[in-house]
XYZ file of N, CA and C in Angstrom:
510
model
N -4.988 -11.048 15.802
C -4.336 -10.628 14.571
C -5.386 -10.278 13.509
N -6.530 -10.928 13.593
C -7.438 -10.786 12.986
C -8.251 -9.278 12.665
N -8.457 -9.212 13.933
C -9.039 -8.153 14.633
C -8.376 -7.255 13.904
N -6.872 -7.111 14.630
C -6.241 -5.912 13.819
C -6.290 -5.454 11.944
N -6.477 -6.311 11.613
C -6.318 -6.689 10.101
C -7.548 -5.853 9.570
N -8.986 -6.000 10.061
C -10.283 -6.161 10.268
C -10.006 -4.377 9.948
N -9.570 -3.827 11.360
C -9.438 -2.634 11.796
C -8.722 -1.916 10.939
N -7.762 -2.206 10.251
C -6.894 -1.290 9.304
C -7.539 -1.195 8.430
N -8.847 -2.160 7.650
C -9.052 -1.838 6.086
C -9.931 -1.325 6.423
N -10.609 -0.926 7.411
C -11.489 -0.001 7.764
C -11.414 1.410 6.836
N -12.475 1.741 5.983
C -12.877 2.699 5.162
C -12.208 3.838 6.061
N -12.838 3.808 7.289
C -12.343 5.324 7.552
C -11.554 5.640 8.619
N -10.170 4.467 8.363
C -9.165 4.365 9.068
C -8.184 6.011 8.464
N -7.515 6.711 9.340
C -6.600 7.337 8.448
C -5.310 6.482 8.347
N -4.073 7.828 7.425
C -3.010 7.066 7.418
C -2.350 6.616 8.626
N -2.103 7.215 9.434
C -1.854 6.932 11.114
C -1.830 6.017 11.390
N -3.139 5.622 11.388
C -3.671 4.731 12.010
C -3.329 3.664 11.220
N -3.771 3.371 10.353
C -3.249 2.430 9.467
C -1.984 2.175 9.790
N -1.284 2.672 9.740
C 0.611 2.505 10.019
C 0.707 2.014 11.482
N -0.087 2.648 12.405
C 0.229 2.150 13.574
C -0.426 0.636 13.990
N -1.335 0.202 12.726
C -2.045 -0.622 13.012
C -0.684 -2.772 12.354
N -0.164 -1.454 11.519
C 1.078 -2.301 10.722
C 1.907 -2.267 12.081
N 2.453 -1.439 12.203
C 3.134 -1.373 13.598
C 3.168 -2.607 14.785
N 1.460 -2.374 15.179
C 1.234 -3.563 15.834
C 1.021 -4.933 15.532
N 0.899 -5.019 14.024
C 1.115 -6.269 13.497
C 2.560 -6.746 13.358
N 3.314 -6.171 13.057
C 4.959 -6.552 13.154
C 5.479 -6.880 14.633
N 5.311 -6.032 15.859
C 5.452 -5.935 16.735
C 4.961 -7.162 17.714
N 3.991 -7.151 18.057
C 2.954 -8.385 18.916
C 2.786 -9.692 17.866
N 2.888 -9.870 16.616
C 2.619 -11.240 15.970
C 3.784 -11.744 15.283
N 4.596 -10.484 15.590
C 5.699 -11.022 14.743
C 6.307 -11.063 13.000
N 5.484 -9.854 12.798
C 5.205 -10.183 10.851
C 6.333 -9.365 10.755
N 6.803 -9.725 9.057
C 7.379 -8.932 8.611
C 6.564 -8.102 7.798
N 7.247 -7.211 6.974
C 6.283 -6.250 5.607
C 5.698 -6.811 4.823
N 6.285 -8.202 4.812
C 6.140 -9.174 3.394
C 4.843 -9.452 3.807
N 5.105 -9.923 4.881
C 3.790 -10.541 5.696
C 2.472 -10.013 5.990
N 2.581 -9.095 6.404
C 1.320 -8.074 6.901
C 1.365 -7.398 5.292
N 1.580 -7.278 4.363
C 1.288 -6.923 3.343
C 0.143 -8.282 2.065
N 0.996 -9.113 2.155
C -0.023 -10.492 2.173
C -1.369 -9.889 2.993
N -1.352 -10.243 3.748
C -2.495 -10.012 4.322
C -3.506 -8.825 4.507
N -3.295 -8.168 4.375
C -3.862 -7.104 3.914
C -4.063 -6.962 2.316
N -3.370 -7.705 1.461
C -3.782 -7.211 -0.131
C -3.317 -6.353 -0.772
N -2.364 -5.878 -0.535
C -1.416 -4.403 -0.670
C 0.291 -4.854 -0.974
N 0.981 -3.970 -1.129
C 2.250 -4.373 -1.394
C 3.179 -3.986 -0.437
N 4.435 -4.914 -0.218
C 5.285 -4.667 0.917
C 5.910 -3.216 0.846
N 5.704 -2.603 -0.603
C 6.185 -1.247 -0.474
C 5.025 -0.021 -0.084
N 4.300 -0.541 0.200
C 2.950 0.132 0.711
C 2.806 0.234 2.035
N 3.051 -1.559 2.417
C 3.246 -1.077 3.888
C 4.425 -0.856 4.559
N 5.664 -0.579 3.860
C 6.380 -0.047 4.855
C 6.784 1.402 4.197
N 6.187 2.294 3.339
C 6.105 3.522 3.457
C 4.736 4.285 4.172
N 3.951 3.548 4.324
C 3.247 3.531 5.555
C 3.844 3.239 6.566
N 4.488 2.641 7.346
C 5.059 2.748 8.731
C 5.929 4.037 8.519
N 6.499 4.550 7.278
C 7.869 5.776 7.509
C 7.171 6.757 8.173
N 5.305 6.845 7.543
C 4.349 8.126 8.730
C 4.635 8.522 9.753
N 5.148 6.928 10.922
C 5.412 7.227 12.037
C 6.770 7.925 12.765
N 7.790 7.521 11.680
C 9.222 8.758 11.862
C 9.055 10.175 11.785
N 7.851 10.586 11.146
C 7.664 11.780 11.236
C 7.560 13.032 12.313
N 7.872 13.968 12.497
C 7.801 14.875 13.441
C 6.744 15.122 13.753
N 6.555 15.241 15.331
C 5.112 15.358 15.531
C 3.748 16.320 14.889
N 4.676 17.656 14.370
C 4.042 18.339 13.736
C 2.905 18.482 12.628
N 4.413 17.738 11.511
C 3.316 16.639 10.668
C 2.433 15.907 10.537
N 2.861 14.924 11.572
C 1.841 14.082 12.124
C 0.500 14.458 12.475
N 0.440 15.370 13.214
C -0.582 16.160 13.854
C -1.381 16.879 12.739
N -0.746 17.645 11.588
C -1.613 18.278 10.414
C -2.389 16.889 9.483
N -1.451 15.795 9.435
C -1.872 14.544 8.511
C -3.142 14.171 9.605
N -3.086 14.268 10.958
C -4.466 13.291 11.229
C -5.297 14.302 11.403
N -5.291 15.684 10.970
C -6.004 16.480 11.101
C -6.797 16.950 9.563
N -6.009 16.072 8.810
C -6.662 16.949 7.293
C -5.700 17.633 6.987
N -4.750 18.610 7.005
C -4.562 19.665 6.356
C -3.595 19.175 5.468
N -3.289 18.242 5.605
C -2.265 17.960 4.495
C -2.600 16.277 3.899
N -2.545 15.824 2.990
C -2.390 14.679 2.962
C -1.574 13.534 3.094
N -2.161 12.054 2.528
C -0.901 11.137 2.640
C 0.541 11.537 1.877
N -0.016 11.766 0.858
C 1.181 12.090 -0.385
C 2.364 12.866 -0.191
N 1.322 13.954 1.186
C 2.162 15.358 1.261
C 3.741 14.664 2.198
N 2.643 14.187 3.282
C 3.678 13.248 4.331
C 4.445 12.015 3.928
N 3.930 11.282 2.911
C 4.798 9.959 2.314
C 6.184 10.779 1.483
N 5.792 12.178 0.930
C 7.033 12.714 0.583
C 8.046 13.134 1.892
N 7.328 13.821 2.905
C 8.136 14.275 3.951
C 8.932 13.413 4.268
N 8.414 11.898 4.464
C 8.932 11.092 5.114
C 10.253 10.298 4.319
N 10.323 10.817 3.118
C 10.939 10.034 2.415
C 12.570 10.882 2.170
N 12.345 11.943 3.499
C 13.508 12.732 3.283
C 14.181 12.332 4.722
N 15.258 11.960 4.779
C 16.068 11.279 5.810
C 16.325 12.316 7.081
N 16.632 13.969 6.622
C 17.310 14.877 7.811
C 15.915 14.997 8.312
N 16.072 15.038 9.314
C 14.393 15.888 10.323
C 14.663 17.049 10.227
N 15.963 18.243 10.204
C 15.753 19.706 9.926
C 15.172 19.992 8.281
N 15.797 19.222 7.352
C 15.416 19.025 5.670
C 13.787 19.317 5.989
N 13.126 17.855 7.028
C 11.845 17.555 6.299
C 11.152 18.735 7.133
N 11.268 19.573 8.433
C 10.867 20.503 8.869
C 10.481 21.561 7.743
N 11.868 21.934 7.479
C 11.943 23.177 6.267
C 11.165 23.168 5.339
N 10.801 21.844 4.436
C 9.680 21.224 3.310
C 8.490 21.336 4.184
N 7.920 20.967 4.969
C 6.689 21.144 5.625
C 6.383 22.092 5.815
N 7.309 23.285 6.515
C 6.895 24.642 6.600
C 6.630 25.363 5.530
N 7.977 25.367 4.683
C 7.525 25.426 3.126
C 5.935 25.219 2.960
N 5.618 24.051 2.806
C 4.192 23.336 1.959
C 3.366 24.325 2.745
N 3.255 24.629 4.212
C 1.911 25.495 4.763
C 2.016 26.378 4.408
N 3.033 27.140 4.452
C 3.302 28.716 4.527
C 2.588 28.840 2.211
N 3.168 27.906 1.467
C 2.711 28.544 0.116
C 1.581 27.047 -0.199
N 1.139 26.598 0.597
C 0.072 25.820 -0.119
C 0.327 25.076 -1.353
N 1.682 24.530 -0.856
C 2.321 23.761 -2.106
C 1.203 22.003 -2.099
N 1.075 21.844 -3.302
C 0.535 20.252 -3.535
C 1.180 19.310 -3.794
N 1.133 18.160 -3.501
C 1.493 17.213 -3.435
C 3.084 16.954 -4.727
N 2.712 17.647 -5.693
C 3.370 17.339 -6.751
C 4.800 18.489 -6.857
N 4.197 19.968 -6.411
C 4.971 20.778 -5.647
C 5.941 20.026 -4.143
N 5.375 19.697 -3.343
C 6.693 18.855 -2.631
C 6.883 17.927 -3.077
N 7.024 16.955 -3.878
C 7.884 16.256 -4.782
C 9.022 16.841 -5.330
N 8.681 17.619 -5.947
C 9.706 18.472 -7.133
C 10.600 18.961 -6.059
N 10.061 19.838 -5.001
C 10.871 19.997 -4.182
C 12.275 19.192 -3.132
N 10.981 17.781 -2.563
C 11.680 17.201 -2.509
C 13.511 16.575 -3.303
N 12.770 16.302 -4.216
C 13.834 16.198 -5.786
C 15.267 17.157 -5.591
N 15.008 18.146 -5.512
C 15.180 19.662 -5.817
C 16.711 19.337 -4.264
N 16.152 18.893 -3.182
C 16.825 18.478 -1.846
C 17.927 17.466 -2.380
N 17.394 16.365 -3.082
C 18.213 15.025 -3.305
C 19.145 15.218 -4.430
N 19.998 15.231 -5.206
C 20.462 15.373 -6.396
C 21.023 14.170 -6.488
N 20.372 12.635 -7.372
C 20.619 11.735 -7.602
C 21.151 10.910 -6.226
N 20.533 11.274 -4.971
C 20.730 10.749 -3.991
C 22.049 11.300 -3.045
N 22.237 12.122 -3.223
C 23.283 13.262 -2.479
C 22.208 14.816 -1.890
N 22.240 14.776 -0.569
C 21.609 15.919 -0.362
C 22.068 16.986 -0.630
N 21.662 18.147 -1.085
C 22.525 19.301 -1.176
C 22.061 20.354 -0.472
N 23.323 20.336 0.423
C 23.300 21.555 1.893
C 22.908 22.712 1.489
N 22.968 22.905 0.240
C 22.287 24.921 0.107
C 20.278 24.647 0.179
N 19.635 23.623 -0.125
C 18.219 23.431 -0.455
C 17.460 23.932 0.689
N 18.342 23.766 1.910
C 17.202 24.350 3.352
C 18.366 24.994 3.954
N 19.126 25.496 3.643
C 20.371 26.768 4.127
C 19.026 27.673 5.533
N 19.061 27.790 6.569
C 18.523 28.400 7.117
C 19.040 30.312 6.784
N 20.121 30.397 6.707
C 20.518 31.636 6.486
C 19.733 32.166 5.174
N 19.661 31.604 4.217
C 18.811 32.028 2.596
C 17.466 32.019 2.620
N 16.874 31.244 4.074
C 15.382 31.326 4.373
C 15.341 32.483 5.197
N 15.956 33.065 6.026
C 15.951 34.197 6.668
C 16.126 35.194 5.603
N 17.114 35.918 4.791
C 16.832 36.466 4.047
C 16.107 36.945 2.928
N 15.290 35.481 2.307
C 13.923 35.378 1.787
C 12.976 35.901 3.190
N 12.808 35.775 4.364
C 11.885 36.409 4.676
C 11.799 37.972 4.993
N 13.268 37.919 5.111
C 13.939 39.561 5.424
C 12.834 40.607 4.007
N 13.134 40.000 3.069
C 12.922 40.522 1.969
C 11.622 40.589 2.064
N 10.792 39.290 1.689
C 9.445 39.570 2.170
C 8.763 40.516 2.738
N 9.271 40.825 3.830
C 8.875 41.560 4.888
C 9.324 43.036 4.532
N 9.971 43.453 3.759
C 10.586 44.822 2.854
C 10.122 44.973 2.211
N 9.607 43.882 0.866
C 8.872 44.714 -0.528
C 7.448 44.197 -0.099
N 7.024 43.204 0.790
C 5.613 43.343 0.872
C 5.055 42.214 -0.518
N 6.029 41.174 -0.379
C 5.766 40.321 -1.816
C 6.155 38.947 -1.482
N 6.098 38.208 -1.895
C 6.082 36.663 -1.826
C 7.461 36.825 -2.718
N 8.682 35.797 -2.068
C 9.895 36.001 -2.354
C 10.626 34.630 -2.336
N 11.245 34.283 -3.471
C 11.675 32.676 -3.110
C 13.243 32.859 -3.749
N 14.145 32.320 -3.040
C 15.497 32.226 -3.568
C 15.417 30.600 -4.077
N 16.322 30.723 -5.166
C 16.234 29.460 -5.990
C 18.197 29.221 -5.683
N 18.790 28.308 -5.084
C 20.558 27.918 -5.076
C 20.678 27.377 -6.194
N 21.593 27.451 -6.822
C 22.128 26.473 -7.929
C 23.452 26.566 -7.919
N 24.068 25.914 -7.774
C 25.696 25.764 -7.298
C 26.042 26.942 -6.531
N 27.006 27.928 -6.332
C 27.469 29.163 -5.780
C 26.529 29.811 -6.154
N 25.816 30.104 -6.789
C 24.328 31.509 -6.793
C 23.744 31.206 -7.421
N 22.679 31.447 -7.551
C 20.650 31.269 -7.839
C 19.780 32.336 -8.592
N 18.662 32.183 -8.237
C 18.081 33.201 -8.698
C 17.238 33.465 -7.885
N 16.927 35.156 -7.404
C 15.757 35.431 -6.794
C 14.593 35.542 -7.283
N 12.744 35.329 -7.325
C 12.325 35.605 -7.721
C 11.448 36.087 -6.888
N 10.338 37.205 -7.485
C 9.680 38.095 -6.818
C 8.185 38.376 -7.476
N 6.977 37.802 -6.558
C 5.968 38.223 -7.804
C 5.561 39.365 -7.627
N 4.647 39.656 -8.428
C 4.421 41.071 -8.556
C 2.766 41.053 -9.713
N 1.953 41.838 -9.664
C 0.736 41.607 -9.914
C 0.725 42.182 -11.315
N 1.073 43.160 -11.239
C 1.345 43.853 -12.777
C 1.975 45.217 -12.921
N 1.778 45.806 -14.063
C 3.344 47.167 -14.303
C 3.551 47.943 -12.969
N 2.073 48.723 -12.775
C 1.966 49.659 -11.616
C 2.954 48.366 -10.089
N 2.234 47.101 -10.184
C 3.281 47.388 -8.971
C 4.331 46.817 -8.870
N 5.061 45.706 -10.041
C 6.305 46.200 -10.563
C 7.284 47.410 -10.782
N 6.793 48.371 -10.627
C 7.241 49.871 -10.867
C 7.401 50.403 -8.790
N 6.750 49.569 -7.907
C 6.740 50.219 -7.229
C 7.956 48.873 -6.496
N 7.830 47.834 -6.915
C 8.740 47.035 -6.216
C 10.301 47.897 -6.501
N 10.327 48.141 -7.807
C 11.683 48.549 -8.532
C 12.145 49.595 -7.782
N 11.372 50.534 -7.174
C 11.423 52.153 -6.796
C 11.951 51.523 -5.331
N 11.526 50.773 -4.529
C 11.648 50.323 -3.265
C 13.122 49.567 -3.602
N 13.365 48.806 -4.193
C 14.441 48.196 -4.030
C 15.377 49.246 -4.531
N 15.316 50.570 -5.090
C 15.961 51.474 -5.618
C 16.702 52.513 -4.981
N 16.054 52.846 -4.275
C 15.901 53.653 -2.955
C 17.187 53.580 -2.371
């Protein structure tokens, strides 16, 4: 038990590992969160949003022990209950290089006072955001807000504002 303990505060343990290392402390010794949190020096809400790492889709998983994303990015993923929801937010985060504070909001954005709301990862409104994309040649995000939203569209300045307008005109 020791050993394991030893091994988790290890400087250059990742989150993973760490979680899986909680894992095996609950598991083989018998601890609870309360417990293996004692012991380690940390708080029971520390270590068991550290174990949520491991519900994660392998995908995630795989970018978190790789670097490309961080703890924060994945302690948010994880903190979203649907596995299609937390897919959609992850793809999201690579595809625009959203930060940590960006999937939060997002996250948020999913939950409305703890009620999910089915329009936030609508697969049909992500297809047509890419439909579009792929037409004006622009970074394209639909925003739901009850029955309709707002599209937005960037654009660099007049000249090619003028040419988005002409294309969607057409």
């Amino acid at each position: 038990e020791l050993a394991v303990v030893e091994n988790i505060q290890r400087s250059d343990v990742n989150a993973l590992e760490r979680a899986k290392g909680f894992k095996q402390l609950q598991e083989e010794f018998d601890l609870t969160h309360e417990e293996i949190a004692k012991k380690i020096g940390k708080s029971r809400e520390y270590v068991s949003n550290s174990m949520r790492l491991l519900n994660l889709p392998e995908e995630v998983k795989l970018e978190l022990s790789r670097g490309k994303i961080t703890e924060g990015h994945a302690r948010t993923i994880a903190g979203i209950k649907n596995p299609a929801a937390q897919k959609a937010l992850f793809d999201e985060m690579i595809a625009n290089n959203l930060s940590v504070r960006q999937v939060e909001q997002r996250a948020r954005e999913v939950y409305v006072q703890g009620h999910k709301r089915k329009v936030a990862f609508d697969p049909e409104i992500k297809n047509i955001a890419q439909k579009l994309e792929l037409f004006l040649g622009k970074k394209v995000q639909i925003k739901k807000s009850g029955v309709g939203g707002r599209l937005l569209v960037e654009f660099e300045d007049k000249k090619d504002l003028e040419g988005l307008a002409n294309k969607i005109l057409e």
